[in-house]
Amino acid sequence: QSALTQPPSASGSPGQSVTISCTGTSSDVGGYNYVSWYQQYPGKAPKLMIYEVSKRPSGVPDRFSGSKSGNTASLTVSGLQAEDEADYYCSSYAGSNPRVFGTGTKVTVL
Amino acid sequence: QVQLQESGPGLVKPSETLSLTCTVSGGSISSYFWSWIRQPPGKGLEWIGYIYYSGSTNYNPSLKSRVTISLDTSKNQFSLNLSSVTAADTAVYYCARDLYARIPEVDCSTTNCYAGWFDPWGQGTLVTVSS
């Protein structure tokens, strides 16, 4: 099972929105509503931001939202803040290899 | 709140077995799935496998032949053994609680039928494979 495909980088100015894509296949992202997103600062452990495509855990700002269309899931960060500068990873159920991660996207706040 | 802490040697010789333990505090290990995930320096995340409190396990097919995950409910700990390590196994190893969901449309007798997401994570521990 290959890693899900994410763009290496994305950027936006403070206050703007940035959207990160996570592309898989009908056997993973497209087939089930079990995509999750993680935020990771350098040298730190990842943090869950979104689960089941669009659900936010308690404590995650509502500036973070998730969606899915076909084989591509997306994470949108609205009202970008300096603290949103981090790496972001998606993950999906993928059958026999039930937890597959994306390649990761570095978000830069300009 | 649940917290996880990895422990184990930071240096392992090639061909030997990497052994790590994750201690869970603030909650019982006797529920949920519990996963190991790794991240080579400068690279992305890779799921290694999970264990359920019943003892049932599921591993990444690419690592399955070398991985064993076990559980000690009396100590609220779960462990990772990765055998025959090479330099490619050098990574930060994370343990995490795996909040699983049964997928109703998937037949468990033919494939894994549990999706999951990870929360919380341990802080991670760097394991270097070198002689």
Tab-separated table of C-alpha atoms in Angstrom:
chain	number	residue	atom	x	y	z
A	1	GLN	CA	0.000	0.000	0.000
A	2	SER	CA	1.631	3.280	-1.110
A	3	ALA	CA	1.611	6.458	0.902
A	4	LEU	CA	-1.144	8.923	0.155
A	5	THR	CA	-0.041	11.863	-1.994
A	6	GLN	CA	0.213	15.353	-0.522
A	7	PRO	CA	1.852	18.473	-1.987
A	8	PRO	CA	5.270	19.035	-0.402
A	9	SER	CA	4.456	22.610	0.533
A	10	ALA	CA	1.701	25.180	0.834
A	11	SER	CA	1.705	28.758	2.003
A	12	GLY	CA	-0.456	31.721	2.768
A	13	SER	CA	-0.390	35.116	4.413
A	14	PRO	CA	-1.810	35.719	7.882
A	15	GLY	CA	-5.583	35.851	7.754
A	16	GLN	CA	-5.803	33.989	4.461
A	17	SER	CA	-6.844	30.379	3.921
A	18	VAL	CA	-4.711	27.475	2.816
A	19	THR	CA	-5.973	24.092	1.613
A	20	ILE	CA	-3.911	20.902	1.635
A	21	SER	CA	-4.897	17.937	-0.508
A	22	CYS	CA	-4.466	14.232	0.237
A	23	THR	CA	-4.962	11.978	-2.769
A	24	GLY	CA	-5.444	8.252	-2.616
A	25	THR	CA	-7.554	5.664	-4.405
A	26	SER	CA	-10.982	4.115	-4.183
A	27	SER	CA	-9.438	1.505	-1.883
A	28	ASP	CA	-8.564	4.032	0.792
A	29	VAL	CA	-9.519	7.733	0.808
A	30	GLY	CA	-12.280	7.362	-1.768
A	31	GLY	CA	-13.808	4.216	-0.370
A	32	TYR	CA	-14.368	5.137	3.265
A	33	ASN	CA	-14.968	8.161	5.483
A	34	TYR	CA	-11.996	7.510	7.751
A	35	VAL	CA	-9.475	10.216	6.910
A	36	SER	CA	-7.622	11.938	9.726
A	37	TRP	CA	-5.206	14.883	9.785
A	38	TYR	CA	-2.240	15.603	12.057
A	39	GLN	CA	-0.217	18.740	12.789
A	40	GLN	CA	3.467	18.348	13.647
A	41	TYR	CA	5.880	21.021	14.820
A	42	PRO	CA	9.629	20.387	14.364
A	43	GLY	CA	10.937	17.983	16.979
A	44	LYS	CA	7.466	17.367	18.399
A	45	ALA	CA	4.935	14.570	18.231
A	46	PRO	CA	2.029	14.879	15.806
A	47	LYS	CA	-1.317	16.140	17.095
A	48	LEU	CA	-4.733	14.991	15.878
A	49	MET	CA	-6.599	17.840	14.162
A	50	ILE	CA	-9.374	16.097	12.196
A	51	TYR	CA	-10.842	12.586	12.216
A	52	GLU	CA	-13.526	10.841	10.178
A	53	VAL	CA	-12.936	13.332	7.335
A	54	SER	CA	-14.420	16.398	9.023
A	55	LYS	CA	-14.768	15.944	12.791
A	56	ARG	CA	-12.707	18.116	15.122
A	57	PRO	CA	-11.480	16.848	18.494
A	58	SER	CA	-12.202	18.995	21.490
A	59	GLY	CA	-9.772	21.893	21.705
A	60	VAL	CA	-8.949	22.139	17.994
A	61	PRO	CA	-9.867	25.596	16.661
A	62	ASP	CA	-12.752	25.735	14.210
A	63	ARG	CA	-10.364	27.408	11.754
A	64	PHE	CA	-9.400	23.846	10.847
A	65	SER	CA	-11.860	21.969	8.656
A	66	GLY	CA	-11.803	18.773	6.628
A	67	SER	CA	-13.657	17.548	3.563
A	68	LYS	CA	-13.510	14.885	0.887
A	69	SER	CA	-14.402	14.591	-2.784
A	70	GLY	CA	-13.830	11.342	-4.601
A	71	ASN	CA	-10.351	10.018	-3.892
A	72	THR	CA	-9.062	13.322	-2.500
A	73	ALA	CA	-9.425	14.613	1.034
A	74	SER	CA	-8.628	18.184	1.999
A	75	LEU	CA	-7.657	20.111	5.105
A	76	THR	CA	-8.428	23.822	5.081
A	77	VAL	CA	-6.927	26.261	7.556
A	78	SER	CA	-8.864	29.520	7.564
A	79	GLY	CA	-7.660	32.769	9.077
A	80	LEU	CA	-4.046	31.620	8.998
A	81	GLN	CA	-1.986	32.407	12.058
A	82	ALA	CA	1.757	32.233	12.610
A	83	GLU	CA	1.264	29.260	14.930
A	84	ASP	CA	-0.231	27.241	12.059
A	85	GLU	CA	3.196	26.966	10.447
A	86	ALA	CA	3.928	23.236	10.748
A	87	ASP	CA	3.939	19.956	8.868
A	88	TYR	CA	0.578	18.326	8.206
A	89	TYR	CA	-0.069	14.646	7.513
A	90	CYS	CA	-3.215	12.888	6.419
A	91	SER	CA	-4.017	9.257	7.188
A	92	SER	CA	-6.648	6.860	5.913
A	93	TYR	CA	-8.008	3.373	6.381
A	94	ALA	CA	-6.640	1.226	3.558
A	95	GLY	CA	-7.887	-2.299	4.013
A	96	SER	CA	-5.185	-4.883	4.608
A	97	ASN	CA	-2.774	-2.108	5.629
A	98	PRO	CA	-5.359	-0.328	7.723
A	99	ARG	CA	-3.501	2.873	8.553
A	100	VAL	CA	-1.667	4.652	5.726
A	101	PHE	CA	-0.168	8.121	6.048
A	102	GLY	CA	0.254	10.831	3.472
A	103	THR	CA	3.635	12.130	2.344
A	104	GLY	CA	3.281	15.299	4.403
A	105	THR	CA	2.905	19.010	3.603
A	106	LYS	CA	4.915	21.850	5.060
A	107	VAL	CA	2.719	24.894	5.603
A	108	THR	CA	4.480	28.248	5.655
A	109	VAL	CA	2.855	31.422	6.909
A	110	LEU	CA	4.303	34.235	4.821
B	1	GLN	CA	-5.987	12.743	30.681
B	2	VAL	CA	-4.188	9.875	29.027
B	3	GLN	CA	-0.447	10.279	28.529
B	4	LEU	CA	2.026	7.952	26.817
B	5	GLN	CA	5.787	7.666	27.283
B	6	GLU	CA	8.202	5.618	25.190
B	7	SER	CA	11.316	4.072	26.701
B	8	GLY	CA	14.158	1.880	25.485
B	9	PRO	CA	17.691	1.909	24.077
B	10	GLY	CA	18.612	4.768	21.786
B	11	LEU	CA	21.242	2.750	19.939
B	12	VAL	CA	20.850	-0.709	18.433
B	13	LYS	CA	23.393	-2.664	16.393
B	14	PRO	CA	22.573	-3.894	12.885
B	15	SER	CA	20.958	-7.348	12.762
B	16	GLU	CA	19.855	-7.097	16.405
B	17	THR	CA	16.358	-6.553	17.805
B	18	LEU	CA	14.963	-3.124	18.619
B	19	SER	CA	12.835	-3.207	21.777
B	20	LEU	CA	10.708	-0.331	23.053
B	21	THR	CA	8.053	0.012	25.742
B	22	CYS	CA	5.210	2.487	25.961
B	23	THR	CA	3.809	3.276	29.415
B	24	VAL	CA	0.234	4.563	29.537
B	25	SER	CA	-0.808	6.796	32.424
B	26	GLY	CA	-4.055	8.562	33.274
B	27	GLY	CA	-6.206	5.780	31.877
B	28	SER	CA	-6.456	2.037	31.460
B	29	ILE	CA	-4.853	0.166	28.615
B	30	SER	CA	-7.760	-2.276	28.755
B	31	SER	CA	-9.686	-0.634	25.954
B	32	TYR	CA	-8.874	0.946	22.588
B	33	PHE	CA	-6.175	-0.149	20.172
B	34	TRP	CA	-2.576	0.886	20.842
B	35	SER	CA	-0.258	1.669	17.934
B	36	TRP	CA	3.403	2.147	17.123
B	37	ILE	CA	4.373	4.661	14.444
B	38	ARG	CA	7.832	5.703	13.261
B	39	GLN	CA	9.397	8.636	11.416
B	40	PRO	CA	12.884	8.452	9.866
B	41	PRO	CA	14.840	11.683	10.246
B	42	GLY	CA	13.499	14.295	7.850
B	43	LYS	CA	10.880	11.949	6.435
B	44	GLY	CA	7.204	11.094	6.832
B	45	LEU	CA	5.222	8.909	9.196
B	46	GLU	CA	4.888	5.136	8.879
B	47	TRP	CA	2.398	3.027	10.839
B	48	ILE	CA	4.027	-0.100	12.278
B	49	GLY	CA	1.145	-1.931	13.910
B	50	TYR	CA	-1.407	-2.050	16.701
B	51	ILE	CA	-2.500	-4.270	19.533
B	52	TYR	CA	-5.918	-4.542	21.124
B	53	TYR	CA	-6.260	-5.086	24.866
B	54	SER	CA	-7.414	-8.618	24.115
B	55	GLY	CA	-3.976	-9.262	22.644
B	56	SER	CA	-4.988	-9.361	18.995
B	57	THR	CA	-2.586	-7.559	16.681
B	58	ASN	CA	-2.325	-6.159	13.163
B	59	TYR	CA	0.890	-5.143	11.441
B	60	ASN	CA	1.989	-3.132	8.431
B	61	PRO	CA	2.485	-5.769	5.720
B	62	SER	CA	5.866	-4.272	4.819
B	63	LEU	CA	7.173	-4.910	8.348
B	64	LYS	CA	5.059	-7.879	9.413
B	65	SER	CA	7.825	-10.477	9.201
B	66	ARG	CA	9.986	-8.554	11.694
B	67	VAL	CA	7.463	-6.993	14.098
B	68	THR	CA	5.942	-8.192	17.346
B	69	ILE	CA	3.740	-6.002	19.547
B	70	SER	CA	2.763	-7.238	22.995
B	71	LEU	CA	0.791	-5.980	25.983
B	72	ASP	CA	1.215	-6.069	29.772
B	73	THR	CA	-2.074	-4.952	31.305
B	74	SER	CA	-0.719	-5.303	34.853
B	75	LYS	CA	1.833	-2.593	34.108
B	76	ASN	CA	-0.375	-0.610	31.715
B	77	GLN	CA	2.319	-1.002	29.064
B	78	PHE	CA	2.657	-2.234	25.521
B	79	SER	CA	5.872	-3.059	23.711
B	80	LEU	CA	7.458	-3.197	20.264
B	81	ASN	CA	10.060	-5.658	19.055
B	82	LEU	CA	11.567	-5.178	15.590
B	83	SER	CA	14.073	-7.820	14.594
B	84	SER	CA	16.990	-7.857	12.158
B	85	VAL	CA	17.292	-4.087	12.099
B	86	THR	CA	19.296	-2.138	9.545
B	87	ALA	CA	20.184	1.522	9.173
B	88	ALA	CA	16.846	1.985	7.397
B	89	ASP	CA	15.115	1.369	10.729
B	90	THR	CA	16.720	4.472	12.254
B	91	ALA	CA	13.793	6.673	13.209
B	92	VAL	CA	11.862	8.419	15.935
B	93	TYR	CA	9.441	5.820	17.270
B	94	TYR	CA	6.089	6.994	18.627
B	95	CYS	CA	3.435	5.132	20.549
B	96	ALA	CA	-0.144	6.337	20.342
B	97	ARG	CA	-3.657	5.482	21.421
B	98	ASP	CA	-5.582	4.234	18.414
B	99	LEU	CA	-9.234	5.317	18.486
B	100	TYR	CA	-10.623	2.621	16.257
B	101	ALA	CA	-13.943	2.304	14.480
B	102	ARG	CA	-15.473	-0.863	13.074
B	103	ILE	CA	-16.270	-0.409	9.383
B	104	PRO	CA	-19.670	-2.039	8.872
B	105	GLU	CA	-19.381	-2.577	5.120
B	106	VAL	CA	-16.075	-4.460	5.386
B	107	ASP	CA	-16.008	-8.217	5.952
B	108	CYS	CA	-13.630	-8.864	8.853
B	109	SER	CA	-13.025	-12.422	7.675
B	110	THR	CA	-11.386	-11.189	4.455
B	111	THR	CA	-9.429	-8.130	5.540
B	112	ASN	CA	-8.860	-5.747	8.411
B	113	CYS	CA	-12.145	-4.035	9.211
B	114	TYR	CA	-11.084	-1.423	11.777
B	115	ALA	CA	-10.242	2.149	10.833
B	116	GLY	CA	-8.461	4.308	13.356
B	117	TRP	CA	-6.946	7.634	14.266
B	118	PHE	CA	-4.244	8.445	16.780
B	119	ASP	CA	-4.756	10.530	19.906
B	120	PRO	CA	-2.769	11.171	22.023
B	121	TRP	CA	0.812	10.433	21.010
B	122	GLY	CA	3.892	9.868	23.123
B	123	GLN	CA	6.727	12.359	22.781
B	124	GLY	CA	8.728	9.914	20.651
B	125	THR	CA	12.132	8.337	21.097
B	126	LEU	CA	14.981	8.324	18.581
B	127	VAL	CA	16.456	4.919	17.860
B	128	THR	CA	19.654	4.818	15.835
B	129	VAL	CA	20.825	1.618	14.195
B	130	SER	CA	24.611	1.640	14.006
B	131	SER	CA	27.554	-0.511	14.901
